[in-house]
Structure formats: C-alpha cells, structure tokens
Amino acid sequence: MKTPHATPAPEPGAARDPGPGVPPAPGPGAPPPTGTAVRDTARDRVGVVMDHEGQYLQLRPLLGGREWDADPAAVRPLTPEELLSARVAEVNARSRQAP
C-alpha cells in the first residue's frame, strides 16, 4: 500500500502563494505590474497601476476616474482584505453622491 507524500511545511519567513486572483509580489525594487491594486502611501490613496511613465507610476482609482502619478517607492500592493475594503468604501462613497 502506498502512503501519500506529505507536503512539507514552508520555512518560517518563506514566501507563500497568495491564492488565485492575487498577482505575485514583484521582486525587491521592481515596480508593481500593470493591473495591480496598490496603496499610494504618500497620498494615502488606493489605486490600480495603469502604466509606468518615466520614473513614476500612473495610478487610477479602483472604480475609474482621474489618474495621478505616484513614486514607486511610496506604493505597496494591497492584501486581498485591503482590496475588498477599498472597493466597498468606493462603492459606498459613490452611492452617497448626488445623481
């Protein structure tokens, strides 16, 4: 009778697979790829990377809107929980706007 092989536990501090639908984190010093949801810590805003223009990233709000430039050193990818929270916050904010 064959015994199933156990998957070894990852070493402490080792990178883990974030799951389906979450892009892998870029390497150190690399700007996040287009389509990544990030937080611009300099402006305390959440956006999606639309493009890389020169030394800046071009970000757009999650539900669309006007783009802004961000320093790649001041952005970090969102966790799945942060992304969900940011999407709910934007939908709620838009529902409060006058038609």
JSON list of C-alpha atoms in Angstrom, two decimals:
[
{"chain": "A", "resi": 1, "resn": "MET", "atom": "CA", "xyz": [0.00, 0.00, 0.00]},
{"chain": "A", "resi": 2, "resn": "LYS", "atom": "CA", "xyz": [1.33, 3.41, -0.97]},
{"chain": "A", "resi": 3, "resn": "THR", "atom": "CA", "xyz": [1.44, 6.14, 1.60]},
{"chain": "A", "resi": 4, "resn": "PRO", "atom": "CA", "xyz": [0.66, 9.65, 0.40]},
{"chain": "A", "resi": 5, "resn": "HIS", "atom": "CA", "xyz": [3.51, 12.09, 0.43]},
{"chain": "A", "resi": 6, "resn": "ALA", "atom": "CA", "xyz": [3.00, 14.92, 2.85]},
{"chain": "A", "resi": 7, "resn": "THR", "atom": "CA", "xyz": [3.64, 18.42, 1.57]},
{"chain": "A", "resi": 8, "resn": "PRO", "atom": "CA", "xyz": [6.48, 19.87, 3.61]},
{"chain": "A", "resi": 9, "resn": "ALA", "atom": "CA", "xyz": [5.62, 22.92, 5.68]},
{"chain": "A", "resi": 10, "resn": "PRO", "atom": "CA", "xyz": [7.14, 26.16, 4.39]},
{"chain": "A", "resi": 11, "resn": "GLU", "atom": "CA", "xyz": [10.10, 27.51, 6.28]},
{"chain": "A", "resi": 12, "resn": "PRO", "atom": "CA", "xyz": [9.40, 30.49, 8.54]},
{"chain": "A", "resi": 13, "resn": "GLY", "atom": "CA", "xyz": [9.67, 33.71, 6.57]},
{"chain": "A", "resi": 14, "resn": "ALA", "atom": "CA", "xyz": [9.32, 31.92, 3.23]},
{"chain": "A", "resi": 15, "resn": "ALA", "atom": "CA", "xyz": [7.07, 33.47, 0.58]},
{"chain": "A", "resi": 16, "resn": "ARG", "atom": "CA", "xyz": [3.70, 31.80, 0.24]},
{"chain": "A", "resi": 17, "resn": "ASP", "atom": "CA", "xyz": [1.26, 31.56, -2.65]},
{"chain": "A", "resi": 18, "resn": "PRO", "atom": "CA", "xyz": [-1.33, 34.33, -2.06]},
{"chain": "A", "resi": 19, "resn": "GLY", "atom": "CA", "xyz": [-4.04, 32.31, -3.82]},
{"chain": "A", "resi": 20, "resn": "PRO", "atom": "CA", "xyz": [-5.95, 32.61, -7.06]},
{"chain": "A", "resi": 21, "resn": "GLY", "atom": "CA", "xyz": [-6.65, 36.07, -8.44]},
{"chain": "A", "resi": 22, "resn": "VAL", "atom": "CA", "xyz": [-3.84, 37.73, -6.50]},
{"chain": "A", "resi": 23, "resn": "PRO", "atom": "CA", "xyz": [-0.84, 38.71, -8.62]},
{"chain": "A", "resi": 24, "resn": "PRO", "atom": "CA", "xyz": [2.53, 37.62, -7.25]},
{"chain": "A", "resi": 25, "resn": "ALA", "atom": "CA", "xyz": [4.51, 40.27, -5.45]},
{"chain": "A", "resi": 26, "resn": "PRO", "atom": "CA", "xyz": [7.21, 41.87, -7.59]},
{"chain": "A", "resi": 27, "resn": "GLY", "atom": "CA", "xyz": [10.83, 41.44, -6.66]},
{"chain": "A", "resi": 28, "resn": "PRO", "atom": "CA", "xyz": [12.57, 43.95, -4.41]},
{"chain": "A", "resi": 29, "resn": "GLY", "atom": "CA", "xyz": [12.90, 47.33, -6.10]},
{"chain": "A", "resi": 30, "resn": "ALA", "atom": "CA", "xyz": [10.69, 46.32, -9.04]},
{"chain": "A", "resi": 31, "resn": "PRO", "atom": "CA", "xyz": [7.59, 48.44, -9.69]},
{"chain": "A", "resi": 32, "resn": "PRO", "atom": "CA", "xyz": [4.27, 46.60, -9.39]},
{"chain": "A", "resi": 33, "resn": "PRO", "atom": "CA", "xyz": [2.96, 45.32, -12.72]},
{"chain": "A", "resi": 34, "resn": "THR", "atom": "CA", "xyz": [0.08, 46.96, -14.59]},
{"chain": "A", "resi": 35, "resn": "GLY", "atom": "CA", "xyz": [-3.27, 45.99, -13.09]},
{"chain": "A", "resi": 36, "resn": "THR", "atom": "CA", "xyz": [-2.01, 45.65, -9.52]},
{"chain": "A", "resi": 37, "resn": "ALA", "atom": "CA", "xyz": [-4.09, 47.32, -6.81]},
{"chain": "A", "resi": 38, "resn": "VAL", "atom": "CA", "xyz": [-1.79, 49.41, -4.61]},
{"chain": "A", "resi": 39, "resn": "ARG", "atom": "CA", "xyz": [-1.83, 51.97, -1.82]},
{"chain": "A", "resi": 40, "resn": "ASP", "atom": "CA", "xyz": [-0.03, 55.24, -2.53]},
{"chain": "A", "resi": 41, "resn": "THR", "atom": "CA", "xyz": [1.32, 55.90, 0.95]},
{"chain": "A", "resi": 42, "resn": "ALA", "atom": "CA", "xyz": [2.41, 59.45, 0.06]},
{"chain": "A", "resi": 43, "resn": "ARG", "atom": "CA", "xyz": [-1.20, 60.47, -0.70]},
{"chain": "A", "resi": 44, "resn": "ASP", "atom": "CA", "xyz": [-2.97, 57.79, 1.36]},
{"chain": "A", "resi": 45, "resn": "ARG", "atom": "CA", "xyz": [-4.98, 56.75, -1.71]},
{"chain": "A", "resi": 46, "resn": "VAL", "atom": "CA", "xyz": [-5.76, 53.39, -3.27]},
{"chain": "A", "resi": 47, "resn": "GLY", "atom": "CA", "xyz": [-5.49, 52.83, -7.00]},
{"chain": "A", "resi": 48, "resn": "VAL", "atom": "CA", "xyz": [-4.67, 50.45, -9.82]},
{"chain": "A", "resi": 49, "resn": "VAL", "atom": "CA", "xyz": [-1.38, 50.65, -11.70]},
{"chain": "A", "resi": 50, "resn": "MET", "atom": "CA", "xyz": [-2.26, 51.75, -15.24]},
{"chain": "A", "resi": 51, "resn": "ASP", "atom": "CA", "xyz": [1.20, 52.39, -16.65]},
{"chain": "A", "resi": 52, "resn": "HIS", "atom": "CA", "xyz": [4.81, 53.24, -15.89]},
{"chain": "A", "resi": 53, "resn": "GLU", "atom": "CA", "xyz": [5.77, 56.68, -17.20]},
{"chain": "A", "resi": 54, "resn": "GLY", "atom": "CA", "xyz": [9.41, 57.60, -16.70]},
{"chain": "A", "resi": 55, "resn": "GLN", "atom": "CA", "xyz": [10.24, 57.26, -13.03]},
{"chain": "A", "resi": 56, "resn": "TYR", "atom": "CA", "xyz": [6.59, 57.39, -11.92]},
{"chain": "A", "resi": 57, "resn": "LEU", "atom": "CA", "xyz": [3.64, 55.01, -11.83]},
{"chain": "A", "resi": 58, "resn": "GLN", "atom": "CA", "xyz": [0.31, 56.16, -13.19]},
{"chain": "A", "resi": 59, "resn": "LEU", "atom": "CA", "xyz": [-2.50, 55.13, -10.84]},
{"chain": "A", "resi": 60, "resn": "ARG", "atom": "CA", "xyz": [-6.26, 55.32, -11.28]},
{"chain": "A", "resi": 61, "resn": "PRO", "atom": "CA", "xyz": [-8.97, 54.90, -8.59]},
{"chain": "A", "resi": 62, "resn": "LEU", "atom": "CA", "xyz": [-10.35, 51.36, -8.35]},
{"chain": "A", "resi": 63, "resn": "LEU", "atom": "CA", "xyz": [-13.69, 52.26, -9.94]},
{"chain": "A", "resi": 64, "resn": "GLY", "atom": "CA", "xyz": [-12.21, 54.60, -12.53]},
{"chain": "A", "resi": 65, "resn": "GLY", "atom": "CA", "xyz": [-11.54, 58.28, -12.50]},
{"chain": "A", "resi": 66, "resn": "ARG", "atom": "CA", "xyz": [-8.66, 60.67, -12.98]},
{"chain": "A", "resi": 67, "resn": "GLU", "atom": "CA", "xyz": [-5.15, 59.21, -12.95]},
{"chain": "A", "resi": 68, "resn": "TRP", "atom": "CA", "xyz": [-2.37, 60.52, -10.77]},
{"chain": "A", "resi": 69, "resn": "ASP", "atom": "CA", "xyz": [1.39, 59.99, -10.71]},
{"chain": "A", "resi": 70, "resn": "ALA", "atom": "CA", "xyz": [2.98, 58.14, -7.81]},
{"chain": "A", "resi": 71, "resn": "ASP", "atom": "CA", "xyz": [6.52, 57.45, -6.75]},
{"chain": "A", "resi": 72, "resn": "PRO", "atom": "CA", "xyz": [7.10, 53.66, -6.97]},
{"chain": "A", "resi": 73, "resn": "ALA", "atom": "CA", "xyz": [8.95, 53.80, -3.65]},
{"chain": "A", "resi": 74, "resn": "ALA", "atom": "CA", "xyz": [5.76, 55.10, -1.99]},
{"chain": "A", "resi": 75, "resn": "VAL", "atom": "CA", "xyz": [3.38, 52.36, -3.18]},
{"chain": "A", "resi": 76, "resn": "ARG", "atom": "CA", "xyz": [2.73, 48.88, -1.87]},
{"chain": "A", "resi": 77, "resn": "PRO", "atom": "CA", "xyz": [0.41, 46.14, -3.15]},
{"chain": "A", "resi": 78, "resn": "LEU", "atom": "CA", "xyz": [-2.87, 45.68, -1.29]},
{"chain": "A", "resi": 79, "resn": "THR", "atom": "CA", "xyz": [-3.67, 42.49, 0.57]},
{"chain": "A", "resi": 80, "resn": "PRO", "atom": "CA", "xyz": [-6.89, 40.75, -0.53]},
{"chain": "A", "resi": 81, "resn": "GLU", "atom": "CA", "xyz": [-8.61, 42.07, 2.63]},
{"chain": "A", "resi": 82, "resn": "GLU", "atom": "CA", "xyz": [-7.48, 45.66, 1.96]},
{"chain": "A", "resi": 83, "resn": "LEU", "atom": "CA", "xyz": [-8.63, 45.41, -1.66]},
{"chain": "A", "resi": 84, "resn": "LEU", "atom": "CA", "xyz": [-12.12, 44.27, -0.63]},
{"chain": "A", "resi": 85, "resn": "SER", "atom": "CA", "xyz": [-12.36, 47.02, 1.98]},
{"chain": "A", "resi": 86, "resn": "ALA", "atom": "CA", "xyz": [-11.23, 49.68, -0.52]},
{"chain": "A", "resi": 87, "resn": "ARG", "atom": "CA", "xyz": [-13.76, 48.51, -3.13]},
{"chain": "A", "resi": 88, "resn": "VAL", "atom": "CA", "xyz": [-16.60, 48.62, -0.61]},
{"chain": "A", "resi": 89, "resn": "ALA", "atom": "CA", "xyz": [-15.51, 52.10, 0.53]},
{"chain": "A", "resi": 90, "resn": "GLU", "atom": "CA", "xyz": [-15.50, 53.42, -3.07]},
{"chain": "A", "resi": 91, "resn": "VAL", "atom": "CA", "xyz": [-18.92, 51.93, -3.84]},
{"chain": "A", "resi": 92, "resn": "ASN", "atom": "CA", "xyz": [-20.32, 53.44, -0.64]},
{"chain": "A", "resi": 93, "resn": "ALA", "atom": "CA", "xyz": [-18.81, 56.85, -1.42]},
{"chain": "A", "resi": 94, "resn": "ARG", "atom": "CA", "xyz": [-20.32, 56.83, -4.93]},
{"chain": "A", "resi": 95, "resn": "SER", "atom": "CA", "xyz": [-23.74, 55.85, -3.58]},
{"chain": "A", "resi": 96, "resn": "ARG", "atom": "CA", "xyz": [-23.75, 58.95, -1.36]},
{"chain": "A", "resi": 97, "resn": "GLN", "atom": "CA", "xyz": [-23.06, 61.33, -4.29]},
{"chain": "A", "resi": 98, "resn": "ALA", "atom": "CA", "xyz": [-25.99, 63.25, -5.71]},
{"chain": "A", "resi": 99, "resn": "PRO", "atom": "CA", "xyz": [-27.23, 61.95, -9.11]}
]
